[in-house]
Tab-separated table of C-alpha atoms and ligand atoms in Angstrom:
chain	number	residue	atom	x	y	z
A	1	UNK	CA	-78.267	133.369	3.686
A	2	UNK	CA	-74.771	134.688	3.429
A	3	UNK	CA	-75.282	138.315	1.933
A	4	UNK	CA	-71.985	139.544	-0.056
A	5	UNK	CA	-73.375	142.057	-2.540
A	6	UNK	CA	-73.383	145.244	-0.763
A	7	UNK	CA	-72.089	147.325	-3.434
A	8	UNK	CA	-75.105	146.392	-5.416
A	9	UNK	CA	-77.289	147.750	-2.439
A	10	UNK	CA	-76.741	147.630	1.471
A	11	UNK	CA	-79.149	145.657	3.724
A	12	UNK	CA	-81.224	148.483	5.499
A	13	UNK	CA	-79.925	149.729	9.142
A	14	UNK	CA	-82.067	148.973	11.446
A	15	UNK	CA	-82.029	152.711	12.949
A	16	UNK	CA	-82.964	153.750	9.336
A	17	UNK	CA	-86.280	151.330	9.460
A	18	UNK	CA	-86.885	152.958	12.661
A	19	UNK	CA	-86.287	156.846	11.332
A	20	UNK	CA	-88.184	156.431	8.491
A	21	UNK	CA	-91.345	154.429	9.889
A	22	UNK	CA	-91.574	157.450	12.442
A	23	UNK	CA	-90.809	160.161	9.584
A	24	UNK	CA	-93.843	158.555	7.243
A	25	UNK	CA	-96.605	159.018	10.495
A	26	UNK	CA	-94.706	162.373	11.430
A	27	UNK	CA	-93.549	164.475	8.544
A	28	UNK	CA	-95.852	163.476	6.175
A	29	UNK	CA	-97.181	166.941	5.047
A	30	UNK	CA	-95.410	168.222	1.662
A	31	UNK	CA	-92.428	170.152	3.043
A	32	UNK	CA	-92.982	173.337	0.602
A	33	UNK	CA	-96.475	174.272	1.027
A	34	UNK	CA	-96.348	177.037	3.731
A	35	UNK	CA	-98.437	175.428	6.656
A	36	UNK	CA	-96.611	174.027	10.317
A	37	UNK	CA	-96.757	170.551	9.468
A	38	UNK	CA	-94.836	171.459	6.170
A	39	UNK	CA	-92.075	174.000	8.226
A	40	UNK	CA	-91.636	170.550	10.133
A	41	UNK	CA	-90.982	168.742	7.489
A	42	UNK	CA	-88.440	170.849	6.056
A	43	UNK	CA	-86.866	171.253	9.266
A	44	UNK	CA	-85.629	167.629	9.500
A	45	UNK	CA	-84.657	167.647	5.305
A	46	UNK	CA	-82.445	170.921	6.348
A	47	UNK	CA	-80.840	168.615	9.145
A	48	UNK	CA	-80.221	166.096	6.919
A	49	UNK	CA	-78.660	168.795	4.565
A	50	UNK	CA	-76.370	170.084	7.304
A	51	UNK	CA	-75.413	166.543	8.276
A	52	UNK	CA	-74.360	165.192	4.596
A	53	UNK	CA	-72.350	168.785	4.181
A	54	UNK	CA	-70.305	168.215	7.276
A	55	UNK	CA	-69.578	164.488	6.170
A	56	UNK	CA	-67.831	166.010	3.012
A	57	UNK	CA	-67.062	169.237	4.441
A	58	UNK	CA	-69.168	171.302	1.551
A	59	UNK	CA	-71.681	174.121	2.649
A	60	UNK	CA	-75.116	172.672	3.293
A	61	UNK	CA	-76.532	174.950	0.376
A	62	UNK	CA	-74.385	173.382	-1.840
A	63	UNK	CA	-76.090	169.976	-1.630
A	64	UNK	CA	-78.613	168.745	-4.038
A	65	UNK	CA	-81.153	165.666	-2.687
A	66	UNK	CA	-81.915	163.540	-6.066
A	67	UNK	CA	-83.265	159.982	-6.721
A	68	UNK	CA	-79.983	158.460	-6.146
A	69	UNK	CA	-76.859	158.434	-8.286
A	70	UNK	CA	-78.096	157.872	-11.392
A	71	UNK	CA	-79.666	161.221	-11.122
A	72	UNK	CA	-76.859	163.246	-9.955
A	73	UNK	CA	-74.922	161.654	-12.584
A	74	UNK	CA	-76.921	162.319	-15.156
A	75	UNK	CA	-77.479	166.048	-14.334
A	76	UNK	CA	-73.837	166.435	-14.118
A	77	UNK	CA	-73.460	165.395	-17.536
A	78	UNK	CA	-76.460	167.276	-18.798
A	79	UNK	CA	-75.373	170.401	-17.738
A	80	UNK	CA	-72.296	170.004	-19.966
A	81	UNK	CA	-74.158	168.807	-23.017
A	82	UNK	CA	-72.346	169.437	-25.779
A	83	UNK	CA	-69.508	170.176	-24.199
A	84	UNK	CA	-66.109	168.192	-24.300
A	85	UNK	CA	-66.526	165.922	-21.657
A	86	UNK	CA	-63.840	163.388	-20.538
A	87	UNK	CA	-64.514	160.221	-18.105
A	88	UNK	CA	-62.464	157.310	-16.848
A	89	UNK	CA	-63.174	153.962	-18.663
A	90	UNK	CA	-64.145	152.455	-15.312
A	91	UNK	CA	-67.497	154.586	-14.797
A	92	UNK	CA	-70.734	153.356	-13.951
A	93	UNK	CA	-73.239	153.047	-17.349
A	94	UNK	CA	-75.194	156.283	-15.632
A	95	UNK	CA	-72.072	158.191	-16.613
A	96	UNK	CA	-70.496	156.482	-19.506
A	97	UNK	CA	-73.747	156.719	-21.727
A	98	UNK	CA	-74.892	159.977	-20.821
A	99	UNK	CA	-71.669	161.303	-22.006
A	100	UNK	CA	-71.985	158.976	-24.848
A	101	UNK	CA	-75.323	160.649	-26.003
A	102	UNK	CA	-74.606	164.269	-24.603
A	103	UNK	CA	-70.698	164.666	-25.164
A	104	UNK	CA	-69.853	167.688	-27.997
A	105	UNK	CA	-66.552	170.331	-28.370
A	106	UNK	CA	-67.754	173.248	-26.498
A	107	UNK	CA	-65.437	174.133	-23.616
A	108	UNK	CA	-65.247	174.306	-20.366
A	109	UNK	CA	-64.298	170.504	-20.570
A	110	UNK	CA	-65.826	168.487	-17.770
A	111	UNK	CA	-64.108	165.675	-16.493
A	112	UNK	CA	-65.868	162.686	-14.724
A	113	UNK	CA	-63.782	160.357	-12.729
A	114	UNK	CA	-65.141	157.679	-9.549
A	115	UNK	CA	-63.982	158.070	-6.272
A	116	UNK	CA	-63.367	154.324	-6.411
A	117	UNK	CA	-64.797	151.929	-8.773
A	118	UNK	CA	-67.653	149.377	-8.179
A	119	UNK	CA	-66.692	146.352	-9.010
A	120	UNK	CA	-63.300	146.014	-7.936
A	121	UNK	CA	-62.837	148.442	-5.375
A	122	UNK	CA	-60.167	150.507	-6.651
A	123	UNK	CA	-59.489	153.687	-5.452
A	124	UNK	CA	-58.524	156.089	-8.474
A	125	UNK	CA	-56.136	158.508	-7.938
A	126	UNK	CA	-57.735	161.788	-9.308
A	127	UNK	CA	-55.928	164.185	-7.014
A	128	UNK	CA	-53.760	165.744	-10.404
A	129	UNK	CA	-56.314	165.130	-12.569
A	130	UNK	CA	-58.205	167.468	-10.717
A	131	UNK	CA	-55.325	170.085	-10.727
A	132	UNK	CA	-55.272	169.677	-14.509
A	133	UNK	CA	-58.942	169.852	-14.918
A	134	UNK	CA	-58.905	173.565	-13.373
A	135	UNK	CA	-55.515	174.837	-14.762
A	136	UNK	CA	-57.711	174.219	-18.081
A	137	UNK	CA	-60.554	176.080	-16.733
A	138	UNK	CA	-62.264	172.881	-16.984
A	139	UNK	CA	-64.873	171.483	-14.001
A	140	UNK	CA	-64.258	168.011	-12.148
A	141	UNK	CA	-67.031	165.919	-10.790
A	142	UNK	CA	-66.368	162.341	-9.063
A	143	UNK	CA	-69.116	159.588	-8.419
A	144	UNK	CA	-68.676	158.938	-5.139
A	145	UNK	CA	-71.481	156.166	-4.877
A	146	UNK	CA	-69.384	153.683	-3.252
A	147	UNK	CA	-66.613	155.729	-1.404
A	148	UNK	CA	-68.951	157.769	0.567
A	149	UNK	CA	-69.078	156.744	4.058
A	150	UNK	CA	-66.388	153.761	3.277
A	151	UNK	CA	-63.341	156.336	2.960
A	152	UNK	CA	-63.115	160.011	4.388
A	153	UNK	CA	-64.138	162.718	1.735
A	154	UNK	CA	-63.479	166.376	1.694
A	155	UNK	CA	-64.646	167.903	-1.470
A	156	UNK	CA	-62.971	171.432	-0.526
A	157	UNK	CA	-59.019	169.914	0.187
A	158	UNK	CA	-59.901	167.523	-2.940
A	159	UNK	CA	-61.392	170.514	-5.274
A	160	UNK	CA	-64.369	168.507	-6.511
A	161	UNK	CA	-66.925	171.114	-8.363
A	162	UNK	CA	-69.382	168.039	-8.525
A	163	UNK	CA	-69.892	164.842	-6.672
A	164	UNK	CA	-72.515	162.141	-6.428
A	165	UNK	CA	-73.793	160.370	-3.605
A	166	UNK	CA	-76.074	157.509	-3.103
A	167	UNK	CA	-78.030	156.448	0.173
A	168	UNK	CA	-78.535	152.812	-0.247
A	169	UNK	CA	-74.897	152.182	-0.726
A	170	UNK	CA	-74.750	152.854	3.479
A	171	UNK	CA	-77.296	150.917	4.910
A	172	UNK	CA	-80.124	154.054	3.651
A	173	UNK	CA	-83.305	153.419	0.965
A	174	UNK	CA	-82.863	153.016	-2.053
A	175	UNK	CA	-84.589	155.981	-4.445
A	176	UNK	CA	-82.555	158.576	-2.612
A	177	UNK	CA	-79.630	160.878	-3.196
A	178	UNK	CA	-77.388	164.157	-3.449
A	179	UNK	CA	-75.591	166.091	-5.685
A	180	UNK	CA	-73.007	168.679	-4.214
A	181	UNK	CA	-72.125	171.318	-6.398
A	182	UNK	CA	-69.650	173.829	-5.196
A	183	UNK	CA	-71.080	177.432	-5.584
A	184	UNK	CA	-70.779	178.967	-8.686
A	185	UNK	CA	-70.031	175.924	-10.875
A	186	UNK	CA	-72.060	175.346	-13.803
A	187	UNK	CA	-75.496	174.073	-12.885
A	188	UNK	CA	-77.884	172.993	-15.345
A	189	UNK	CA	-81.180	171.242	-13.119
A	190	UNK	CA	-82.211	168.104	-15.051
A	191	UNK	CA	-86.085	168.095	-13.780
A	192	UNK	CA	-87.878	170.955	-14.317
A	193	UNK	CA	-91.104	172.595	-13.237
A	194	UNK	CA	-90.990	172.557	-9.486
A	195	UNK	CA	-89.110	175.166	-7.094
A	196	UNK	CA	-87.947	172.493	-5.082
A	197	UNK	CA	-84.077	173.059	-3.984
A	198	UNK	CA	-84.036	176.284	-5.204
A	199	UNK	CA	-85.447	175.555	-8.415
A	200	UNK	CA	-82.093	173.715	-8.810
A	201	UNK	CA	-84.409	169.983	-8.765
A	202	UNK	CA	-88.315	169.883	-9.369
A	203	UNK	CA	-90.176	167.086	-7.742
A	204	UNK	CA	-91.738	166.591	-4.073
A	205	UNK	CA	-89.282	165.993	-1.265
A	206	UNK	CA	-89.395	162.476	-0.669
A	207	UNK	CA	-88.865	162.968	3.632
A	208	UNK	CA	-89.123	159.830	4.757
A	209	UNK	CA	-86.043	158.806	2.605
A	210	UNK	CA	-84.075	161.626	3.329
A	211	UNK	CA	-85.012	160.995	6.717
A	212	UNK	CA	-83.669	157.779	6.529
A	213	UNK	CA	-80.174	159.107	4.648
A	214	UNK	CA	-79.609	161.325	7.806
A	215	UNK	CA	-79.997	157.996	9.933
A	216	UNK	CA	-77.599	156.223	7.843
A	217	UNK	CA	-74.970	159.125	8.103
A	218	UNK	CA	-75.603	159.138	11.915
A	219	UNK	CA	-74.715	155.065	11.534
A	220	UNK	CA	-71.654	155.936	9.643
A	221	UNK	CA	-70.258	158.341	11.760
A	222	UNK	CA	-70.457	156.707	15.195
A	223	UNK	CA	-68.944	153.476	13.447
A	224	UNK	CA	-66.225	155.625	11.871
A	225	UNK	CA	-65.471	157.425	14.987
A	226	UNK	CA	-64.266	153.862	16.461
A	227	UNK	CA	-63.111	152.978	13.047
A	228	UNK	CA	-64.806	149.631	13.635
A	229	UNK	CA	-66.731	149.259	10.088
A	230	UNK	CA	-63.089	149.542	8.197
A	231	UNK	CA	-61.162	147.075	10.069
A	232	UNK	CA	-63.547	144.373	10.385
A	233	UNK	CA	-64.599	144.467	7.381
A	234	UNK	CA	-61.172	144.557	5.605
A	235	UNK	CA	-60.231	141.668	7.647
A	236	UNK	CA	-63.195	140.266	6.601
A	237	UNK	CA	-62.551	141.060	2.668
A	238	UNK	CA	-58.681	139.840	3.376
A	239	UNK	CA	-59.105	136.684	4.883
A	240	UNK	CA	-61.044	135.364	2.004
A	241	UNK	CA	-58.696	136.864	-0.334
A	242	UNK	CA	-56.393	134.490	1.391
A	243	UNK	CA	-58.290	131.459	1.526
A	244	UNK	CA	-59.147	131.534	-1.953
A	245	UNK	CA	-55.718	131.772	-3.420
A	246	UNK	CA	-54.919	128.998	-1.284
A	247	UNK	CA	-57.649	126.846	-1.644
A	248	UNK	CA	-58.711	127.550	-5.185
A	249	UNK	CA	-56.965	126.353	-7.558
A	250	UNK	CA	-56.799	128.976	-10.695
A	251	UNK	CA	-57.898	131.800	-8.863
A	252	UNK	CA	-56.645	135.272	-9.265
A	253	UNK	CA	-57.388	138.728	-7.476
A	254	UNK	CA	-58.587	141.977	-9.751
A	255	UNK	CA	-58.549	143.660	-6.496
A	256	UNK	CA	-55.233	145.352	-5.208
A	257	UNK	CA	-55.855	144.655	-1.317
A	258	UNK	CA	-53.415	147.421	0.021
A	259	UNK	CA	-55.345	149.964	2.052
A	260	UNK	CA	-54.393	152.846	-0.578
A	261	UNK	CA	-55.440	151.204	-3.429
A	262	UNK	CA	-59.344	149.668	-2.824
A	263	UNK	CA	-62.057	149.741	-0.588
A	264	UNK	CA	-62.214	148.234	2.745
A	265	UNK	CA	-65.161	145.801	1.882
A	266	UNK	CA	-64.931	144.837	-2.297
A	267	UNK	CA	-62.974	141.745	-3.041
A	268	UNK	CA	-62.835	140.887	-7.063
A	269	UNK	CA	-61.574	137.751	-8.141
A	270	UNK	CA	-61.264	135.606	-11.285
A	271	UNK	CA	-61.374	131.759	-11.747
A	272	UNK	CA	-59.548	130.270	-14.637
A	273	UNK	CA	-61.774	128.092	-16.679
A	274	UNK	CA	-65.040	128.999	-14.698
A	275	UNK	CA	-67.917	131.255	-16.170
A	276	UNK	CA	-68.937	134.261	-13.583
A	277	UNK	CA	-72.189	133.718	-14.178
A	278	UNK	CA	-72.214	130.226	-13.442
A	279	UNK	CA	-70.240	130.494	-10.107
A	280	UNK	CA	-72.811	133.065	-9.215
A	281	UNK	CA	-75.671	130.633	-9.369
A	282	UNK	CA	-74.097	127.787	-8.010
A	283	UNK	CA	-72.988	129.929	-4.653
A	284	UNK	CA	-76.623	131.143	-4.863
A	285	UNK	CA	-77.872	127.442	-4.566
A	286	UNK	CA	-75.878	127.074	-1.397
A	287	UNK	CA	-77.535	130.596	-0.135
A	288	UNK	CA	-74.080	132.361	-0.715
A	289	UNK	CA	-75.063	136.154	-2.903
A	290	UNK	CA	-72.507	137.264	-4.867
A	291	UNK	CA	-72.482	139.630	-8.026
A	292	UNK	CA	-70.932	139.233	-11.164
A	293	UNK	CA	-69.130	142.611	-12.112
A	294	UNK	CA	-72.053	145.482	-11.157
A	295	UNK	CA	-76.203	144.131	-11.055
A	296	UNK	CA	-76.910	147.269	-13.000
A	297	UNK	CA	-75.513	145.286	-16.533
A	298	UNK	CA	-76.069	141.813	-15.203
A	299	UNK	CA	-77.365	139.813	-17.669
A	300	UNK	CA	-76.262	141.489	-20.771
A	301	UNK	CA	-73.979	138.494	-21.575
A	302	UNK	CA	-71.155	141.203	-22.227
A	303	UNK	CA	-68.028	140.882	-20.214
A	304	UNK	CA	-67.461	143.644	-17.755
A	305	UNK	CA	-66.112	146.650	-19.262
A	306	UNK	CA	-64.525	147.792	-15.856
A	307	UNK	CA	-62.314	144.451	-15.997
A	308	UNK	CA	-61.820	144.511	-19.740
A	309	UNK	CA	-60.404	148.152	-19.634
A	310	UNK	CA	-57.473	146.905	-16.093
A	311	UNK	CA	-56.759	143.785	-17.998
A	312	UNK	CA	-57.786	143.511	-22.107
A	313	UNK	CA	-58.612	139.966	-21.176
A	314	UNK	CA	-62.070	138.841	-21.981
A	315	UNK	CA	-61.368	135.087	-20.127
A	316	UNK	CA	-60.166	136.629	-17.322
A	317	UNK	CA	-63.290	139.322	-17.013
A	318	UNK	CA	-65.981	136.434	-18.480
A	319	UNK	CA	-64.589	134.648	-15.108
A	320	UNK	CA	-64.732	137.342	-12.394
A	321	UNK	CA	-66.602	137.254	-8.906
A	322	UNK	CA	-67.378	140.307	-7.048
A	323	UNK	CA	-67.815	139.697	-2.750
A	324	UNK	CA	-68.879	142.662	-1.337
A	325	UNK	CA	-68.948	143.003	2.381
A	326	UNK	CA	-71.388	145.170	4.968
A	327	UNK	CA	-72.162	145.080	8.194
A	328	UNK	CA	-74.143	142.284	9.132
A	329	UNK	CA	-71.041	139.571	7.870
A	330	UNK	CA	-69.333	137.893	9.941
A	331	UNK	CA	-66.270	135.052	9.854
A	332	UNK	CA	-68.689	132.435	10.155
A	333	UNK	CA	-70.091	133.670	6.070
A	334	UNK	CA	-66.243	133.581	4.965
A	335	UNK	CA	-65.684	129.999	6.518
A	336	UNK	CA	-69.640	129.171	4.535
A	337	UNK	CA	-67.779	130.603	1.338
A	338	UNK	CA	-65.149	128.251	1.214
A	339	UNK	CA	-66.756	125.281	2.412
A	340	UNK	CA	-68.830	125.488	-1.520
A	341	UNK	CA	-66.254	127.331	-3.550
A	342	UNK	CA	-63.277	125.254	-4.259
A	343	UNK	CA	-65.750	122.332	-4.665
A	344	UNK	CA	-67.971	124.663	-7.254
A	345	UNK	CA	-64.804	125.961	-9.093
A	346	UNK	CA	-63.044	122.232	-9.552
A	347	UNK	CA	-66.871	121.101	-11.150
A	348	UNK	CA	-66.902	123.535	-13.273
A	349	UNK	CA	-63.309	124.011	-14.406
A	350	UNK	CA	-63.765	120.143	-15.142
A	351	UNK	CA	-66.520	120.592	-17.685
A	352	UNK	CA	-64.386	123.256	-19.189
A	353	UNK	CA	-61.925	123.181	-22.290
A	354	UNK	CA	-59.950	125.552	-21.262
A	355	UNK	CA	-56.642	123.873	-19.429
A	356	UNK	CA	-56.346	125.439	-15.684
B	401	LIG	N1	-72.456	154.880	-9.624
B	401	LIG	C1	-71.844	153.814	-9.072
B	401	LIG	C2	-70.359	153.797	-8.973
B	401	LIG	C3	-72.603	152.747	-8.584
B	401	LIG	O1	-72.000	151.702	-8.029
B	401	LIG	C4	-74.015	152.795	-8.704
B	401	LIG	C5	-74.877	151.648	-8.209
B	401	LIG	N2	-74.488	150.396	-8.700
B	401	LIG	C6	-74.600	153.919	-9.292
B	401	LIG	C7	-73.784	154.939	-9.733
B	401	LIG	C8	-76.099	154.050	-9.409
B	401	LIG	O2	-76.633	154.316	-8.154
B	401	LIG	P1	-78.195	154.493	-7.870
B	401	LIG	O3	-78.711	153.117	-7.668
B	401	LIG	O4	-78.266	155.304	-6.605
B	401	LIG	O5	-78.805	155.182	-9.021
């Protein structure tokens, strides 16, 4: 199999298997009841804490482990219900219908803008939006699902009050997650009923999974210290940019491939006169995994409403591809890619109408 959906979710690292198998047999005792196996327990989740504040260069107590992004999204937007509440089209559904629902005219404004968006990899620039944000005495929180541990992030030099982090974007479990939120911002805790994180998020530590965060950070910074994840796979991500405008006919990036403007490892492309989905299950067929715009709203039939709001054109969204690269691909899986693709394209830009 040729894996290229890792911004739908990362194939686990190895050390992370190993960190959490050990943390289930080790740290298994509920880390706030007031016993020794517990103060163990909560030793290694206050690691982890240190660990994630250092890789965004907040203070450890203002980190916030949740269920994964969706969470911290939501309990960003929560805390400003019925506020005014501003986001950028491009945001994941766990933003852009919680505002939706929770949205109202009472100020301070929150604004909600990604780091850098899912499906195409574009890195937003929300450097004065965040300067205009606080000269209105509003807050700014960025979803930094995908850039986290792909780009380097300093929420104090940026000015983020909130920002959202997932673990099984980086090679962690999935079901696991942070919130930072800068001291003193508004703070509204979404679950309820347990003191848990300083009453700030109810529910039993899940260890293990932190546990397994912490290994993925670990990961993350020893590649990033030889800069060795970025480069290979952005040559990776390139070279089949490449290829496929020269071997496809009809084919067309939605990703800007200059290092300033995307992510290292999302390529987006479109195919005149092909359907997404269709491509998708033919690669599958040949053991090639792909995603058409994000998994979350696979399926819905709707075009993707991150490509719809960069280009207003349904034919060109209704015919997008998203490759996603991680660590385990390798030249070989570009050169698998295009010895199916062109021939998958041309079949199915034959059985279309539509004139390529
Ligand atoms: N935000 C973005 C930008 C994402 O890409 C995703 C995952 N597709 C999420 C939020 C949701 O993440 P989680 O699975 O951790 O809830």
């Amino acid at each position: 199999m040729v894996y290229l959906d890792y911004a739908a979710t990362g194939v686990m690292l190895p050390e992370v298997v190993e960190a959490m198998r050990e943390a289930e047999l080790e740290f298994f005792a509920n880390p706030s009841a007031l016993h020794t196996p517990a103060h163990l327990a909560m030793n290694e989740i206050e690691k982890v804490r240190e660990k994630l504040a250092k890789m965004i260069n907040a203070e450890p107590e203002e980190i916030i482990f949740t269920s994964g992004a969706t969470e911290s999204n939501n309990t960003v937007i929560r805390t400003f219900e019925r506020h005014e509440i501003e986001t950028s089209p491009l945001e994941h559904h766990s933003i852009l219908e919680t505002a939706k629902i929770f949205r109202g005219e009472k100020k301070p404004k929150l604004y909600s803008y990604m780091f850098a968006n899912n499906e195409t990899g574009e890195l937003l620039d929300i450097k004065t939006l965040i300067e205009k944000a606080h000269t209105e005495g509003g807050y700014f929180h960025s979803d930094l699902t995908q850039a986290f541990g792909k780009v380097p992030i300093d929420v104090k030099e940026l000015g983020l009050d909130y920002a959202t982090i997932s673990a099984h974007k980086i090679g962690g479990p999935v079901g696991i997650g942070a919130l930072y939120v800068k001291k003193g911002a508004l703070f509204k805790p979404l679950l309820v009923g347990g003191n848990q994180e300083k009453g700030r998020r109810g529910g039993t530590y899940n260890t293990a999974a932190i546990i397994g965060l912490g290994a993925a950070i670990d990961e993350i910074f020893k590649k990033r210290a030889s800069s060795e994840y970025d480069t290979r796979v952005r040559a990776l991500r390139d070279e089949l940019a490449r290829r496929i405008l020269e071997e496809v006919k009809g084919s067309s990036l939605n990703t800007d491939l200059s290092p300033d403007k995307s992510l290292p490892n999302i390529l987006n492309v479109s195919f005149r006169a092909a359907e997404g989905e269709a491509i998708q299950l033919y690669l599958d067929a040949e053991g090639i995994i792909v995603s058409t715009g994000s998994a979350c709203a696979a399926g819905d039939g709707k075009p993707s409403h991150v490509l719809m709001a960069k280009t207003g054109d349904a034919e060109i969204a209704h015919s997008s591809i998203r490759f996603s690269f991680g660590v385990s691909n390798t030249k070989d899986d570009v050169e698998k890619v295009m010895e199916v693709l062109p021939g998958i394209i041309d079949k199915l830009q034959k059985m279309s109408t539509i004139e390529v």
